[in-house]
Each structure stands twice: as structure tokens, then as C-alpha cells.
Amino acid sequence: MWPSRRSCKHPLPQAGTPDADAAAAGAEQLVRACHEARQFTDVANFTLRCGVCQIGLKGEKEAVMHAKETGHSNFAEY
């Protein structure tokens, strides 16, 4: 259970305040740096293998479709 906003030692800054603007700018900078370093998963194009039947799949859409059709839910990137 999440603590209430009153009991949180480090509450989030209110939107539109200088603290919130600084936090948003820092988050955007972090996202850009991670993206440039390719530290993300391209869920539309990554390759997966079903752990049950070993079929190769491309992207989240194919994995979801395979799971719905077969009931399989054990996937791994390869």
C-alpha cells in the first residue's frame, strides 16, 4: 500500500512550480540520454521465443496474439 501524500517524507512537487519544472526537465534529459545509448526495448520489433512451443515471434503484438490463441505465457527475448 502506498503511503498517503501527508505521510510521504519526500512528496512530489506540485505541477507548474519551479521544483516540478526542474524535475520534468531532468526526467526529459534522462530519457534522451537513455534513448541515445539505446537503453530501451523496442516492443514493436524485438524478437521473442515462446518458452512452451519454441516458436519465434516479433514484437509485443505477435506475442499477445500467440498467448491469446494458445494460452502460452512464457516468452524470452533472443
JSON list of C-alpha atoms in Angstrom, two decimals:
[
{"chain": "A", "resi": 1, "resn": "MET", "atom": "CA", "xyz": [0.00, 0.00, 0.00]},
{"chain": "A", "resi": 2, "resn": "TRP", "atom": "CA", "xyz": [1.31, 3.45, -0.93]},
{"chain": "A", "resi": 3, "resn": "PRO", "atom": "CA", "xyz": [1.79, 5.98, 1.85]},
{"chain": "A", "resi": 4, "resn": "SER", "atom": "CA", "xyz": [-0.59, 8.90, 1.93]},
{"chain": "A", "resi": 5, "resn": "ARG", "atom": "CA", "xyz": [0.67, 12.16, 0.49]},
{"chain": "A", "resi": 6, "resn": "ARG", "atom": "CA", "xyz": [0.73, 13.66, 4.00]},
{"chain": "A", "resi": 7, "resn": "SER", "atom": "CA", "xyz": [2.95, 10.92, 5.41]},
{"chain": "A", "resi": 8, "resn": "CYS", "atom": "CA", "xyz": [5.39, 10.88, 2.49]},
{"chain": "A", "resi": 9, "resn": "LYS", "atom": "CA", "xyz": [8.78, 12.26, 3.54]},
{"chain": "A", "resi": 10, "resn": "HIS", "atom": "CA", "xyz": [9.53, 13.46, 0.01]},
{"chain": "A", "resi": 11, "resn": "PRO", "atom": "CA", "xyz": [6.24, 14.47, -1.64]},
{"chain": "A", "resi": 12, "resn": "LEU", "atom": "CA", "xyz": [6.19, 15.12, -5.36]},
{"chain": "A", "resi": 13, "resn": "PRO", "atom": "CA", "xyz": [6.29, 18.80, -6.30]},
{"chain": "A", "resi": 14, "resn": "GLN", "atom": "CA", "xyz": [3.03, 20.39, -7.38]},
{"chain": "A", "resi": 15, "resn": "ALA", "atom": "CA", "xyz": [2.69, 20.80, -11.16]},
{"chain": "A", "resi": 16, "resn": "GLY", "atom": "CA", "xyz": [3.63, 24.21, -12.50]},
{"chain": "A", "resi": 17, "resn": "THR", "atom": "CA", "xyz": [6.07, 25.04, -9.71]},
{"chain": "A", "resi": 18, "resn": "PRO", "atom": "CA", "xyz": [9.80, 25.60, -10.25]},
{"chain": "A", "resi": 19, "resn": "ASP", "atom": "CA", "xyz": [10.57, 22.29, -8.50]},
{"chain": "A", "resi": 20, "resn": "ALA", "atom": "CA", "xyz": [8.18, 20.41, -10.79]},
{"chain": "A", "resi": 21, "resn": "ASP", "atom": "CA", "xyz": [9.61, 22.10, -13.87]},
{"chain": "A", "resi": 22, "resn": "ALA", "atom": "CA", "xyz": [13.15, 21.17, -12.80]},
{"chain": "A", "resi": 23, "resn": "ALA", "atom": "CA", "xyz": [12.08, 17.57, -12.15]},
{"chain": "A", "resi": 24, "resn": "ALA", "atom": "CA", "xyz": [10.42, 17.35, -15.58]},
{"chain": "A", "resi": 25, "resn": "ALA", "atom": "CA", "xyz": [13.49, 18.80, -17.30]},
{"chain": "A", "resi": 26, "resn": "GLY", "atom": "CA", "xyz": [15.73, 16.29, -15.52]},
{"chain": "A", "resi": 27, "resn": "ALA", "atom": "CA", "xyz": [13.45, 13.41, -16.49]},
{"chain": "A", "resi": 28, "resn": "GLU", "atom": "CA", "xyz": [13.44, 14.52, -20.13]},
{"chain": "A", "resi": 29, "resn": "GLN", "atom": "CA", "xyz": [17.24, 14.74, -20.11]},
{"chain": "A", "resi": 30, "resn": "LEU", "atom": "CA", "xyz": [17.48, 11.23, -18.64]},
{"chain": "A", "resi": 31, "resn": "VAL", "atom": "CA", "xyz": [15.10, 9.84, -21.27]},
{"chain": "A", "resi": 32, "resn": "ARG", "atom": "CA", "xyz": [17.12, 11.44, -24.09]},
{"chain": "A", "resi": 33, "resn": "ALA", "atom": "CA", "xyz": [20.39, 10.06, -22.71]},
{"chain": "A", "resi": 34, "resn": "CYS", "atom": "CA", "xyz": [18.96, 6.54, -22.31]},
{"chain": "A", "resi": 35, "resn": "HIS", "atom": "CA", "xyz": [17.44, 6.66, -25.79]},
{"chain": "A", "resi": 36, "resn": "GLU", "atom": "CA", "xyz": [20.71, 7.81, -27.36]},
{"chain": "A", "resi": 37, "resn": "ALA", "atom": "CA", "xyz": [22.53, 4.98, -25.53]},
{"chain": "A", "resi": 38, "resn": "ARG", "atom": "CA", "xyz": [19.85, 2.57, -26.85]},
{"chain": "A", "resi": 39, "resn": "GLN", "atom": "CA", "xyz": [18.94, 1.59, -23.29]},
{"chain": "A", "resi": 40, "resn": "PHE", "atom": "CA", "xyz": [15.36, 0.74, -24.11]},
{"chain": "A", "resi": 41, "resn": "THR", "atom": "CA", "xyz": [13.38, -2.13, -25.55]},
{"chain": "A", "resi": 42, "resn": "ASP", "atom": "CA", "xyz": [11.66, -1.65, -28.90]},
{"chain": "A", "resi": 43, "resn": "VAL", "atom": "CA", "xyz": [8.50, -3.60, -28.05]},
{"chain": "A", "resi": 44, "resn": "ALA", "atom": "CA", "xyz": [7.22, -3.37, -31.64]},
{"chain": "A", "resi": 45, "resn": "ASN", "atom": "CA", "xyz": [10.26, -5.09, -33.17]},
{"chain": "A", "resi": 46, "resn": "PHE", "atom": "CA", "xyz": [12.06, -7.15, -30.53]},
{"chain": "A", "resi": 47, "resn": "THR", "atom": "CA", "xyz": [12.33, -10.88, -31.15]},
{"chain": "A", "resi": 48, "resn": "LEU", "atom": "CA", "xyz": [10.79, -13.34, -28.74]},
{"chain": "A", "resi": 49, "resn": "ARG", "atom": "CA", "xyz": [10.61, -17.09, -28.45]},
{"chain": "A", "resi": 50, "resn": "CYS", "atom": "CA", "xyz": [7.72, -18.90, -26.82]},
{"chain": "A", "resi": 51, "resn": "GLY", "atom": "CA", "xyz": [9.09, -20.98, -23.96]},
{"chain": "A", "resi": 52, "resn": "VAL", "atom": "CA", "xyz": [6.40, -23.63, -24.46]},
{"chain": "A", "resi": 53, "resn": "CYS", "atom": "CA", "xyz": [6.42, -24.36, -28.20]},
{"chain": "A", "resi": 54, "resn": "GLN", "atom": "CA", "xyz": [9.66, -22.56, -29.16]},
{"chain": "A", "resi": 55, "resn": "ILE", "atom": "CA", "xyz": [8.04, -20.56, -31.99]},
{"chain": "A", "resi": 56, "resn": "GLY", "atom": "CA", "xyz": [9.79, -17.30, -32.90]},
{"chain": "A", "resi": 57, "resn": "LEU", "atom": "CA", "xyz": [7.76, -14.11, -32.63]},
{"chain": "A", "resi": 58, "resn": "LYS", "atom": "CA", "xyz": [8.37, -10.47, -33.50]},
{"chain": "A", "resi": 59, "resn": "GLY", "atom": "CA", "xyz": [7.08, -7.74, -31.24]},
{"chain": "A", "resi": 60, "resn": "GLU", "atom": "CA", "xyz": [4.57, -7.45, -28.47]},
{"chain": "A", "resi": 61, "resn": "LYS", "atom": "CA", "xyz": [1.56, -7.73, -30.81]},
{"chain": "A", "resi": 62, "resn": "GLU", "atom": "CA", "xyz": [2.59, -11.17, -32.07]},
{"chain": "A", "resi": 63, "resn": "ALA", "atom": "CA", "xyz": [3.32, -12.32, -28.52]},
{"chain": "A", "resi": 64, "resn": "VAL", "atom": "CA", "xyz": [-0.09, -11.16, -27.28]},
{"chain": "A", "resi": 65, "resn": "MET", "atom": "CA", "xyz": [-1.83, -12.81, -30.24]},
{"chain": "A", "resi": 66, "resn": "HIS", "atom": "CA", "xyz": [0.08, -16.07, -29.67]},
{"chain": "A", "resi": 67, "resn": "ALA", "atom": "CA", "xyz": [-0.77, -16.01, -25.96]},
{"chain": "A", "resi": 68, "resn": "LYS", "atom": "CA", "xyz": [-4.48, -15.49, -26.70]},
{"chain": "A", "resi": 69, "resn": "GLU", "atom": "CA", "xyz": [-4.53, -18.27, -29.30]},
{"chain": "A", "resi": 70, "resn": "THR", "atom": "CA", "xyz": [-2.54, -20.85, -27.32]},
{"chain": "A", "resi": 71, "resn": "GLY", "atom": "CA", "xyz": [-2.70, -19.87, -23.66]},
{"chain": "A", "resi": 72, "resn": "HIS", "atom": "CA", "xyz": [1.12, -19.80, -23.59]},
{"chain": "A", "resi": 73, "resn": "SER", "atom": "CA", "xyz": [2.62, -17.05, -21.44]},
{"chain": "A", "resi": 74, "resn": "ASN", "atom": "CA", "xyz": [6.31, -17.92, -21.13]},
{"chain": "A", "resi": 75, "resn": "PHE", "atom": "CA", "xyz": [8.34, -15.74, -23.54]},
{"chain": "A", "resi": 76, "resn": "ALA", "atom": "CA", "xyz": [12.02, -14.83, -23.71]},
{"chain": "A", "resi": 77, "resn": "GLU", "atom": "CA", "xyz": [13.96, -12.36, -25.84]},
{"chain": "A", "resi": 78, "resn": "TYR", "atom": "CA", "xyz": [16.55, -13.81, -28.19]}
]
